[in-house]
Short mmCIF file of C-alpha atoms in Angstrom, two decimals:
data_model
loop_
_atom_site.label_atom_id
_atom_site.label_comp_id
_atom_site.label_asym_id
_atom_site.label_seq_id
_atom_site.Cartn_x
_atom_site.Cartn_y
_atom_site.Cartn_z
CA MET N 1 27.52 6.49 -69.55
CA VAL N 2 23.76 6.62 -69.15
CA ARG N 3 22.71 9.10 -66.48
CA ARG N 4 22.04 7.47 -63.14
CA LEU N 5 18.41 6.42 -62.83
CA GLY N 6 18.21 6.80 -59.08
CA THR N 7 16.30 4.65 -56.63
CA ALA N 8 12.56 4.73 -56.11
CA THR N 9 11.85 5.20 -52.43
CA GLY N 10 9.03 6.52 -50.34
CA GLY N 11 5.41 6.74 -51.47
CA GLY N 12 2.72 9.04 -52.73
CA ARG N 13 1.43 10.14 -56.11
CA GLU N 14 3.23 13.43 -56.68
CA ARG N 15 5.97 13.72 -59.24
CA GLY N 16 9.31 12.77 -57.70
CA THR N 17 7.79 10.32 -55.21
CA ARG N 18 5.70 8.00 -57.37
CA VAL N 19 6.95 4.44 -57.01
CA TYR N 20 6.12 0.97 -58.21
CA ALA N 21 4.42 -0.52 -55.19
CA VAL N 22 5.10 -4.11 -56.19
CA GLY N 23 8.32 -3.63 -58.13
CA GLU N 24 10.46 -5.83 -55.95
CA GLN N 25 8.45 -8.85 -57.08
CA ASP N 26 9.32 -8.27 -60.75
CA GLU N 27 12.98 -7.25 -60.67
CA HIS N 28 14.88 -7.83 -63.92
CA ASP N 29 17.65 -6.26 -65.97
CA ASP N 30 15.83 -5.77 -69.29
CA ILE N 31 15.69 -1.99 -69.13
CA PHE N 32 16.19 -1.56 -72.87
CA PRO N 33 15.22 -3.90 -75.73
CA VAL N 34 17.64 -6.72 -76.44
CA VAL N 35 17.33 -8.37 -79.86
CA GLU N 36 19.51 -11.30 -80.82
CA TYR N 37 20.22 -10.94 -84.52
CA ALA N 38 22.74 -12.65 -86.77
CA GLY N 39 22.62 -10.04 -89.51
CA ASN N 40 20.24 -11.46 -92.08
CA GLU N 41 16.48 -11.31 -92.46
CA GLY N 42 15.99 -15.02 -91.98
CA CYS N 43 17.25 -14.80 -88.39
CA TRP N 44 14.93 -12.03 -87.22
CA GLN N 45 11.18 -11.73 -87.28
CA ALA N 46 9.84 -8.23 -86.80
CA PRO N 47 7.43 -8.14 -83.85
CA ALA N 48 4.72 -6.26 -85.78
CA ASP N 49 3.94 -4.56 -89.09
CA LEU N 50 5.48 -1.24 -88.02
CA GLU N 51 8.88 -2.72 -87.20
CA ARG N 52 8.81 -4.83 -90.36
CA ARG N 53 8.27 -1.70 -92.44
CA LEU N 54 11.05 0.16 -90.60
CA TYR N 55 13.41 -2.75 -91.14
CA LYS N 56 12.81 -2.71 -94.90
CA LEU N 57 13.26 1.08 -95.03
CA HIS N 58 16.49 0.80 -93.06
CA GLU N 59 17.79 -1.87 -95.42
CA VAL N 60 17.29 0.33 -98.50
CA ASP N 61 18.51 3.49 -96.72
CA GLU N 62 15.16 5.30 -96.95
CA SER N 63 15.75 7.41 -93.86
CA TYR N 64 13.27 10.14 -94.82
CA THR N 65 10.45 7.64 -95.36
CA TYR N 66 11.50 6.00 -92.09
CA LEU N 67 11.10 9.39 -90.42
CA ARG N 68 7.66 9.87 -91.99
CA THR N 69 6.61 6.52 -90.56
CA LEU N 70 7.71 7.63 -87.10
CA ALA N 71 5.73 10.84 -87.53
CA GLU N 72 2.59 8.81 -88.23
CA ASN N 73 3.01 6.41 -85.30
CA GLY N 74 4.96 8.19 -82.56
CA VAL N 75 7.65 6.64 -80.39
CA TYR N 76 8.39 5.78 -76.75
CA HIS N 77 11.26 7.01 -74.63
CA PRO N 78 12.57 5.66 -71.30
CA VAL N 79 12.37 7.70 -68.11
CA PRO N 80 12.92 6.88 -64.40
CA ILE N 81 9.54 6.17 -62.87
CA GLU N 82 9.97 8.85 -60.21
CA GLN N 83 10.36 11.44 -62.98
CA ALA N 84 7.44 10.24 -65.10
CA THR N 85 4.82 12.84 -65.94
CA ARG N 86 1.98 13.23 -68.41
CA ASN N 87 3.43 16.58 -69.53
CA PRO N 88 6.27 15.92 -72.02
CA ALA N 89 7.74 19.37 -71.40
CA GLU N 90 8.51 18.33 -67.81
CA ARG N 91 10.30 15.10 -68.71
CA GLN N 92 14.04 14.62 -68.48
CA LEU N 93 15.13 12.40 -71.35
CA LEU N 94 17.86 9.89 -70.66
CA THR N 95 21.07 10.55 -72.57
CA SER N 96 24.36 8.77 -73.19
CA GLU N 97 27.72 9.81 -74.54
CA ILE N 98 29.42 7.87 -77.34
CA THR N 99 32.72 8.44 -79.07
CA GLY N 100 32.74 7.90 -82.82
CA SER N 101 35.52 6.61 -85.03
CA ASP N 102 36.53 10.24 -85.57
CA GLY N 103 37.30 10.54 -81.87
CA ILE N 104 34.51 13.07 -81.26
CA ALA N 105 32.21 12.52 -78.27
CA ARG N 106 28.50 12.91 -79.03
CA THR N 107 25.44 12.98 -76.83
CA ILE N 108 22.64 10.64 -77.87
CA THR N 109 19.13 9.81 -76.70
CA GLN N 110 17.18 6.67 -77.51
CA VAL N 111 13.55 6.12 -78.53
CA TYR N 112 11.73 2.96 -79.55
CA THR N 113 8.67 1.86 -81.44
CA ASP N 114 5.93 -0.03 -79.63
CA GLY N 115 6.73 -3.54 -80.80
CA LEU N 116 10.30 -3.43 -79.54
CA LEU N 117 9.62 -2.29 -75.98
CA PRO N 118 10.94 -4.69 -73.30
CA ARG N 119 8.88 -6.25 -70.54
CA PRO N 120 7.76 -3.65 -67.98
CA HIS N 121 10.46 -2.68 -65.52
CA PRO N 122 9.78 -1.65 -61.92
CA TYR N 123 11.77 1.59 -61.98
CA VAL N 124 12.20 2.56 -65.63
CA VAL N 125 9.08 3.23 -67.69
CA PHE N 126 8.39 4.24 -71.27
CA GLU N 127 6.38 7.32 -72.21
CA PHE N 128 4.71 7.86 -75.57
CA ILE N 129 5.72 10.95 -77.52
CA THR N 130 5.06 12.29 -81.01
CA LEU N 131 7.86 13.30 -83.34
CA GLY N 132 6.71 16.92 -83.18
CA THR N 133 6.80 17.03 -79.40
CA LEU N 134 10.17 15.29 -79.41
CA ALA N 135 11.51 18.12 -81.57
CA ASP N 136 10.39 20.58 -78.88
CA ILE N 137 11.65 18.84 -75.74
CA LEU N 138 14.85 17.15 -76.90
CA PRO N 139 17.64 18.69 -74.80
CA PRO N 140 19.83 21.12 -76.76
CA GLU N 141 22.97 19.12 -75.97
CA VAL N 142 21.69 16.03 -77.83
CA ASP N 143 23.58 15.47 -81.09
CA VAL N 144 22.04 12.18 -82.25
CA LEU N 145 18.63 10.54 -81.97
CA VAL N 146 18.86 6.75 -82.08
CA VAL N 147 15.65 4.92 -82.98
CA ASN N 148 15.33 1.26 -81.99
CA ALA N 149 18.94 1.04 -80.82
CA ALA N 150 20.72 -2.31 -81.13
CA THR N 151 17.91 -3.84 -83.21
CA PRO N 152 17.79 -4.76 -86.91
CA CYS N 153 15.67 -1.69 -87.66
CA GLN N 154 17.93 0.82 -85.90
CA GLU N 155 18.20 4.27 -87.48
CA MET N 156 20.18 7.31 -86.39
CA PHE N 157 19.40 10.97 -87.05
CA GLN N 158 21.65 13.98 -86.56
CA VAL N 159 19.93 16.56 -84.39
CA ASP N 160 20.14 20.25 -85.26
CA ASP N 161 17.68 23.11 -85.67
CA GLU N 162 16.92 22.25 -89.27
CA GLU N 163 16.25 18.61 -88.42
CA ARG N 164 13.91 19.63 -85.61
CA GLU N 165 11.94 21.75 -88.06
CA VAL N 166 11.60 18.75 -90.37
CA TRP N 167 10.21 16.67 -87.49
CA ALA N 168 7.74 19.38 -86.56
CA ASP N 169 6.56 19.73 -90.17
CA LEU N 170 6.13 15.98 -90.59
CA HIS N 171 4.15 15.80 -87.36
CA GLU N 172 1.84 18.57 -88.54
CA GLU N 173 1.35 16.82 -91.88
CA LEU N 174 1.02 13.20 -90.83
CA PHE N 175 0.10 12.62 -87.18
CA ASP N 176 -3.54 11.76 -86.63
CA PRO N 177 -4.32 10.00 -83.33
CA ARG N 178 -7.56 8.63 -84.79
CA ALA N 179 -5.53 6.66 -87.33
CA LEU N 180 -3.97 4.74 -84.44
CA THR N 181 -7.34 3.47 -83.18
CA ASP N 182 -9.98 1.10 -84.57
CA ARG N 183 -7.43 -1.28 -86.03
CA LEU N 184 -6.32 -4.87 -85.52
CA VAL N 185 -2.73 -5.16 -84.28
CA THR N 186 -1.19 -8.60 -83.84
CA ARG N 187 2.29 -9.30 -82.52
CA ARG N 188 4.28 -11.93 -84.40
CA THR N 189 6.72 -12.46 -81.54
CA GLY N 190 6.50 -12.55 -77.77
CA ALA N 191 2.91 -13.78 -77.54
CA PRO N 192 2.09 -16.62 -75.13
CA GLN N 193 1.64 -20.14 -76.42
CA PRO N 194 -1.90 -21.41 -77.13
CA GLY N 195 -3.72 -21.93 -73.87
CA PRO N 196 -5.66 -20.01 -71.20
CA LEU N 197 -3.33 -16.98 -71.29
CA LEU N 198 -3.65 -16.43 -75.03
CA HIS N 199 -7.38 -17.16 -74.86
CA GLY N 200 -7.79 -14.64 -72.04
CA LEU N 201 -5.95 -12.01 -74.08
CA ALA N 202 -8.31 -12.68 -77.00
CA CYS N 203 -11.23 -11.96 -74.65
CA GLY N 204 -10.05 -8.33 -74.49
CA ALA N 205 -9.90 -7.95 -78.26
CA HIS N 206 -12.81 -5.48 -78.52
CA LEU N 207 -10.95 -2.89 -76.45
CA CYS N 208 -7.62 -3.66 -78.09
CA TYR N 209 -9.16 -3.06 -81.50
CA GLY N 210 -10.85 0.17 -80.42
CA ASN N 211 -7.65 1.53 -78.85
CA GLY N 212 -5.38 0.23 -81.62
CA ASP N 213 -3.40 -1.89 -79.15
CA PRO N 214 -1.77 -5.27 -79.84
CA TRP N 215 -4.19 -7.90 -78.55
CA ASN N 216 -1.71 -10.71 -77.87
CA THR N 217 1.12 -9.15 -75.86
CA LEU N 218 1.78 -9.50 -72.14
CA ASP N 219 4.60 -6.93 -72.15
CA TRP N 220 2.14 -4.10 -71.73
CA HIS N 221 3.06 -0.42 -72.16
CA GLY N 222 -0.17 0.77 -73.78
CA ALA N 223 -0.23 4.50 -74.42
CA GLY N 224 2.82 5.03 -72.19
CA TYR N 225 3.17 4.84 -68.43
CA SER N 226 1.67 8.20 -67.44
CA ALA N 227 -1.18 7.81 -69.92
CA GLU N 228 -2.02 4.40 -68.45
CA VAL N 229 -2.04 5.87 -64.95
CA GLU N 230 -4.24 8.74 -66.13
CA ARG N 231 -6.60 6.41 -68.01
CA LEU N 232 -7.27 4.36 -64.90
CA GLU N 233 -7.78 7.40 -62.71
CA GLU N 234 -10.05 9.33 -65.07
CA SER N 235 -12.11 6.45 -66.49
CA TRP N 236 -12.19 4.08 -63.53
CA GLY N 237 -11.36 6.11 -60.42
CA ILE N 238 -8.29 3.92 -59.86
CA SER N 239 -5.30 5.74 -58.38
CA SER N 240 -3.55 3.04 -56.35
CA ARG N 241 -2.70 -0.63 -56.30
CA GLU N 242 -5.50 -1.23 -53.82
CA ASP N 243 -8.03 0.42 -56.13
CA TRP N 244 -6.84 -1.73 -59.02
CA LEU N 245 -7.04 -4.96 -57.02
CA GLU N 246 -10.61 -4.18 -55.97
CA THR N 247 -11.79 -3.23 -59.46
CA GLN N 248 -10.07 -6.19 -61.09
CA GLN N 249 -11.73 -8.57 -58.65
CA ARG N 250 -15.18 -7.01 -59.18
CA LEU N 251 -14.81 -7.29 -62.96
CA LEU N 252 -13.76 -10.93 -62.69
CA GLU N 253 -16.81 -11.63 -60.54
CA CYS N 254 -19.06 -9.65 -62.95
CA GLU N 255 -20.06 -7.20 -60.23
CA VAL N 256 -19.30 -3.92 -62.00
CA SER N 257 -22.27 -3.95 -64.37
CA PRO N 258 -25.71 -3.37 -62.80
CA TRP N 259 -27.12 -6.58 -61.38
CA PHE N 260 -30.55 -6.04 -62.94
CA TRP N 261 -29.31 -6.47 -66.53
CA ASP N 262 -28.69 -10.16 -66.02
CA PHE N 263 -31.71 -10.38 -63.73
CA VAL N 264 -33.99 -9.33 -66.61
CA LEU N 265 -32.21 -11.65 -69.05
CA GLY N 266 -32.40 -14.47 -66.50
CA ALA N 267 -36.18 -14.09 -66.27
CA ARG N 268 -36.44 -14.86 -69.97
CA LEU N 269 -34.22 -17.92 -69.59
CA ALA N 270 -36.46 -19.19 -66.79
CA LEU N 271 -39.55 -18.77 -68.95
CA GLU N 272 -37.84 -20.53 -71.87
CA LYS N 273 -37.07 -23.45 -69.61
CA GLU N 274 -40.67 -23.56 -68.42
CA HIS N 275 -42.08 -24.07 -71.90
CA GLY N 276 -39.21 -26.17 -73.19
CA GLY N 277 -37.71 -23.58 -75.53
CA ARG N 278 -40.63 -23.77 -77.97
CA GLY N 279 -40.37 -20.44 -79.77
CA PRO N 280 -39.59 -16.96 -78.44
CA VAL N 281 -40.87 -15.85 -75.05
CA ASP N 282 -43.83 -13.48 -75.21
CA ALA N 283 -42.70 -9.95 -74.30
CA GLY N 284 -45.71 -9.28 -72.07
CA ARG N 285 -45.20 -12.49 -70.15
CA TRP N 286 -41.51 -11.65 -69.77
CA ARG N 287 -42.32 -8.21 -68.34
CA ASP N 288 -44.85 -9.68 -65.91
CA CYS N 289 -42.32 -12.28 -64.78
CA VAL N 290 -39.72 -9.59 -64.12
CA GLU N 291 -42.13 -7.51 -62.06
CA ALA N 292 -43.58 -10.43 -60.11
CA THR N 293 -40.14 -11.79 -59.25
CA LEU N 294 -38.88 -8.39 -58.14
CA ARG N 295 -41.89 -7.89 -55.89
CA ARG N 296 -41.17 -11.26 -54.33
CA VAL N 297 -37.40 -11.12 -53.86
CA VAL N 298 -36.39 -7.47 -53.56
CA THR N 299 -36.53 -6.06 -50.06
CA ALA N 300 -37.73 -2.52 -50.64
CA PRO N 301 -40.42 -0.32 -49.16
CA GLU N 302 -43.53 0.05 -51.25
CA GLY N 303 -43.73 3.54 -52.68
CA PRO N 304 -43.00 5.78 -55.66
CA GLN N 305 -39.30 4.90 -55.91
CA PHE N 306 -39.90 1.17 -56.05
CA ASP N 307 -42.74 1.64 -58.51
CA GLU N 308 -40.44 3.69 -60.75
CA PHE N 309 -37.85 0.93 -60.58
CA LEU N 310 -40.44 -1.66 -61.62
CA VAL N 311 -41.43 0.50 -64.58
CA GLU N 312 -37.77 0.80 -65.57
CA MET N 313 -37.27 -2.96 -65.36
CA ARG N 314 -40.35 -3.64 -67.48
CA GLY N 315 -38.97 -1.13 -69.96
CA MET N 316 -35.64 -2.95 -69.92
CA VAL N 317 -37.37 -5.89 -71.60
CA GLY N 318 -38.35 -3.73 -74.57
CA LYS N 319 -34.90 -2.18 -74.75
CA ILE N 320 -33.22 -5.59 -74.91
CA LEU N 321 -35.67 -6.80 -77.57
CA ARG N 322 -35.02 -3.73 -79.71
CA TYR N 323 -31.27 -4.16 -79.43
CA GLU N 324 -31.55 -7.82 -80.33
CA ALA N 325 -33.67 -6.97 -83.37
CA ARG N 326 -30.97 -4.55 -84.54
CA PHE N 327 -28.28 -7.14 -83.78
CA ARG N 328 -30.05 -9.65 -86.02
CA ALA N 329 -30.36 -7.10 -88.81
CA ASP N 330 -26.61 -6.46 -88.53
CA GLU N 331 -25.83 -10.19 -88.20
CA LEU N 332 -24.50 -9.91 -84.69
CA LEU N 333 -27.11 -12.53 -83.77
CA GLY N 334 -28.60 -15.33 -85.81
CA PRO N 335 -32.35 -15.34 -86.63
CA ASP N 336 -33.33 -17.27 -83.49
CA GLU N 337 -30.51 -16.24 -81.16
CA VAL N 338 -30.77 -14.08 -78.04
CA VAL N 339 -28.30 -12.69 -75.51
CA ARG N 340 -28.37 -14.95 -72.46
CA THR N 341 -26.08 -12.94 -70.15
CA VAL N 342 -23.97 -9.79 -70.41
CA ALA N 343 -21.16 -11.22 -68.28
CA ALA N 344 -18.96 -10.70 -71.37
CA TRP N 345 -19.03 -6.94 -70.77
CA ASP N 346 -17.28 -7.25 -67.41
CA LEU N 347 -15.06 -10.19 -68.41
CA GLY N 348 -13.87 -8.53 -71.62
CA ARG N 349 -12.95 -5.41 -69.69
CA ALA N 350 -11.30 -7.54 -67.00
CA SER N 351 -8.90 -8.87 -69.64
CA LYS N 352 -7.83 -5.36 -70.50
CA MET N 353 -7.88 -4.17 -66.89
CA ALA N 354 -5.23 -6.77 -66.06
CA ARG N 355 -2.96 -5.23 -68.71
CA TRP N 356 -3.78 -1.65 -67.75
CA GLY N 357 -2.87 -2.48 -64.17
CA ARG N 358 0.44 -3.89 -65.34
CA GLY N 359 1.17 -0.84 -67.48
CA ALA N 360 0.44 1.47 -64.54
CA ARG N 361 2.65 -0.69 -62.28
CA TYR N 362 -0.21 -1.56 -59.96
CA ALA N 363 -0.11 -5.27 -60.84
CA THR N 364 2.64 -7.84 -60.67
CA ARG N 365 3.22 -10.04 -63.68
CA ALA N 366 1.84 -13.01 -61.74
CA GLU N 367 -1.32 -11.10 -60.85
CA MET N 368 -1.84 -10.09 -64.47
CA TYR N 369 -1.39 -13.69 -65.61
CA GLU N 370 -3.81 -15.02 -63.01
CA ALA N 371 -6.47 -12.43 -63.88
CA ILE N 372 -6.24 -13.13 -67.61
CA GLU N 373 -6.50 -16.90 -67.06
CA ARG N 374 -9.54 -16.35 -64.84
CA VAL N 375 -11.13 -14.30 -67.62
CA SER N 376 -10.56 -17.19 -70.01
CA ALA N 377 -12.14 -19.69 -67.64
CA GLY N 378 -15.14 -17.44 -66.99
CA VAL N 379 -15.78 -16.79 -70.68
CA ARG N 380 -15.46 -20.45 -71.69
CA SER N 381 -17.81 -21.57 -68.92
CA THR N 382 -20.45 -18.98 -69.86
CA TYR N 383 -20.44 -18.86 -73.68
CA ARG N 384 -20.18 -21.33 -76.53
CA SER N 385 -18.40 -19.32 -79.23
CA TRP N 386 -16.56 -16.09 -79.92
CA ALA N 387 -19.62 -14.82 -81.80
CA GLU N 388 -21.89 -15.40 -78.80
CA PHE N 389 -19.36 -13.83 -76.43
CA SER N 390 -19.01 -10.81 -78.71
CA ALA N 391 -22.75 -10.22 -79.08
CA ALA N 392 -23.11 -10.26 -75.29
CA TYR N 393 -20.20 -7.81 -74.93
CA VAL N 394 -21.84 -5.48 -77.46
CA MET N 395 -25.12 -5.68 -75.57
CA GLY N 396 -23.40 -4.73 -72.31
CA ARG N 397 -21.63 -1.81 -73.95
CA CYS N 398 -24.89 -0.59 -75.48
CA LEU N 399 -26.82 -0.86 -72.21
CA HIS N 400 -24.00 1.05 -70.50
CA PHE N 401 -23.44 3.84 -73.02
CA ASP N 402 -25.68 3.90 -76.07
CA GLU N 403 -29.19 4.64 -74.72
CA GLU N 404 -30.78 3.24 -77.90
CA ARG N 405 -29.23 5.87 -80.12
CA PHE N 406 -27.37 3.25 -82.17
CA GLY N 407 -24.60 5.82 -82.45
CA GLU N 408 -20.83 5.48 -82.19
CA TRP N 409 -21.00 3.42 -79.00
CA TYR N 410 -22.72 0.79 -81.13
CA THR N 411 -21.30 1.25 -84.63
CA GLU N 412 -17.67 1.25 -83.46
CA VAL N 413 -17.96 -2.02 -81.56
CA LEU N 414 -20.00 -3.52 -84.42
CA GLU N 415 -17.06 -2.83 -86.72
CA ALA N 416 -14.71 -4.45 -84.20
CA HIS N 417 -16.98 -7.50 -83.99
CA ARG N 418 -16.95 -7.96 -87.75
CA VAL N 419 -13.20 -7.52 -88.14
CA LEU N 420 -12.34 -9.77 -85.22
CA LEU N 421 -14.54 -12.59 -86.50
CA ARG N 422 -13.36 -12.35 -90.11
CA ALA N 423 -9.68 -11.34 -90.09
CA PRO N 424 -7.63 -14.46 -90.97
CA ALA N 425 -4.82 -13.56 -88.57
CA GLY N 426 -7.12 -12.08 -85.92
CA PRO N 427 -7.61 -13.50 -82.44
CA TRP N 428 -10.95 -15.20 -83.03
CA ARG N 429 -9.80 -16.99 -86.18
CA THR N 430 -6.52 -18.19 -84.67
CA VAL N 431 -7.46 -18.91 -81.03
CA PRO N 432 -9.99 -21.75 -80.59
CA PHE N 433 -12.86 -20.76 -78.33
CA GLN N 434 -12.82 -24.02 -76.42
CA LEU N 435 -9.52 -25.34 -75.11
CA PRO N 436 -8.44 -28.94 -74.59
CA ASP N 437 -8.94 -30.30 -71.08
#
């Protein structure tokens, strides 16, 4: 029997008391993956490239190569949510006892690859772990490791000291976390049907590519439960459901990015409208318009601080023009195109924030769905194409992080832009930008 999972009660953030605040709204029995399979390849489609490769290796009995693949990609193991922790050494792996045909009882533990994880459960979560770390923390009483149990790509490994050494050696040789990022991952199964949900998922494709996450799944586990919780706390200051709700709403309303980015861009749009869009707006006139409008509409005391802000806003015009010139050279923008608004920066992150909130158990499934559909609506009402949306997202990211260095904050997202627009099976080649009414 599987060890009792216990019941999540109480509150707080410390280990042993952490609970899923909205779990009761998403109760279900899919704790472990369930795959209906009739025993031949035509009846089962692997969810992603990793599982397809493991299936083929299983079929030809290439268990060592199968193990090498696990060493490259890592696995996920279930744990009661109240026992979840970022430190693998402190985790208690779930075990079961099975009796073989020889009548001998053996203790097993189960791990899974990313594509086979079930929909998020309120009280049982999955933590990411490398093969090397698994060799260190696997309880000594475990006799068998079962990978992707009860699926067509299931594999079983006897566990002893020699086998643990093999896992550790393969981890040292093969695991590179950088190889799991900056890649396009598409799920073949489990994605929503064409419509606002799938479109909203595609709006988060920049971040999915950068993190190496599948862009089209709603069953979100990300980097594992504790890593998702840590990501939100360290990068966003989110440590509760209330924090997530507030941040998600602000992203959807495009209120996280500084207001003056779109203010400066809006001044150019107003000048374009004035002269009927006949050629580019003169930079000096644009700067003067920004300053004059700020002096008229911003309630601020005259003085050095306000004067410094005006200088910064005039400088913002030059910064945007220089970025746009680089974008044209790199074919992010066409010869006569400009960035009209950087709303894409907040909306693209809102798509991913909805999934991060789900992975951290701050969001219900319904809340995640609603947020992603709102992202889709906001993007479609603001932009005219995936290319325009992407260029605006890149501009927002550069204004936020790059400081005109044109370093990794720019080159990494430029690579994502190119792949996402060109990959035949990628989101922006398979999901129409505009949807039917």
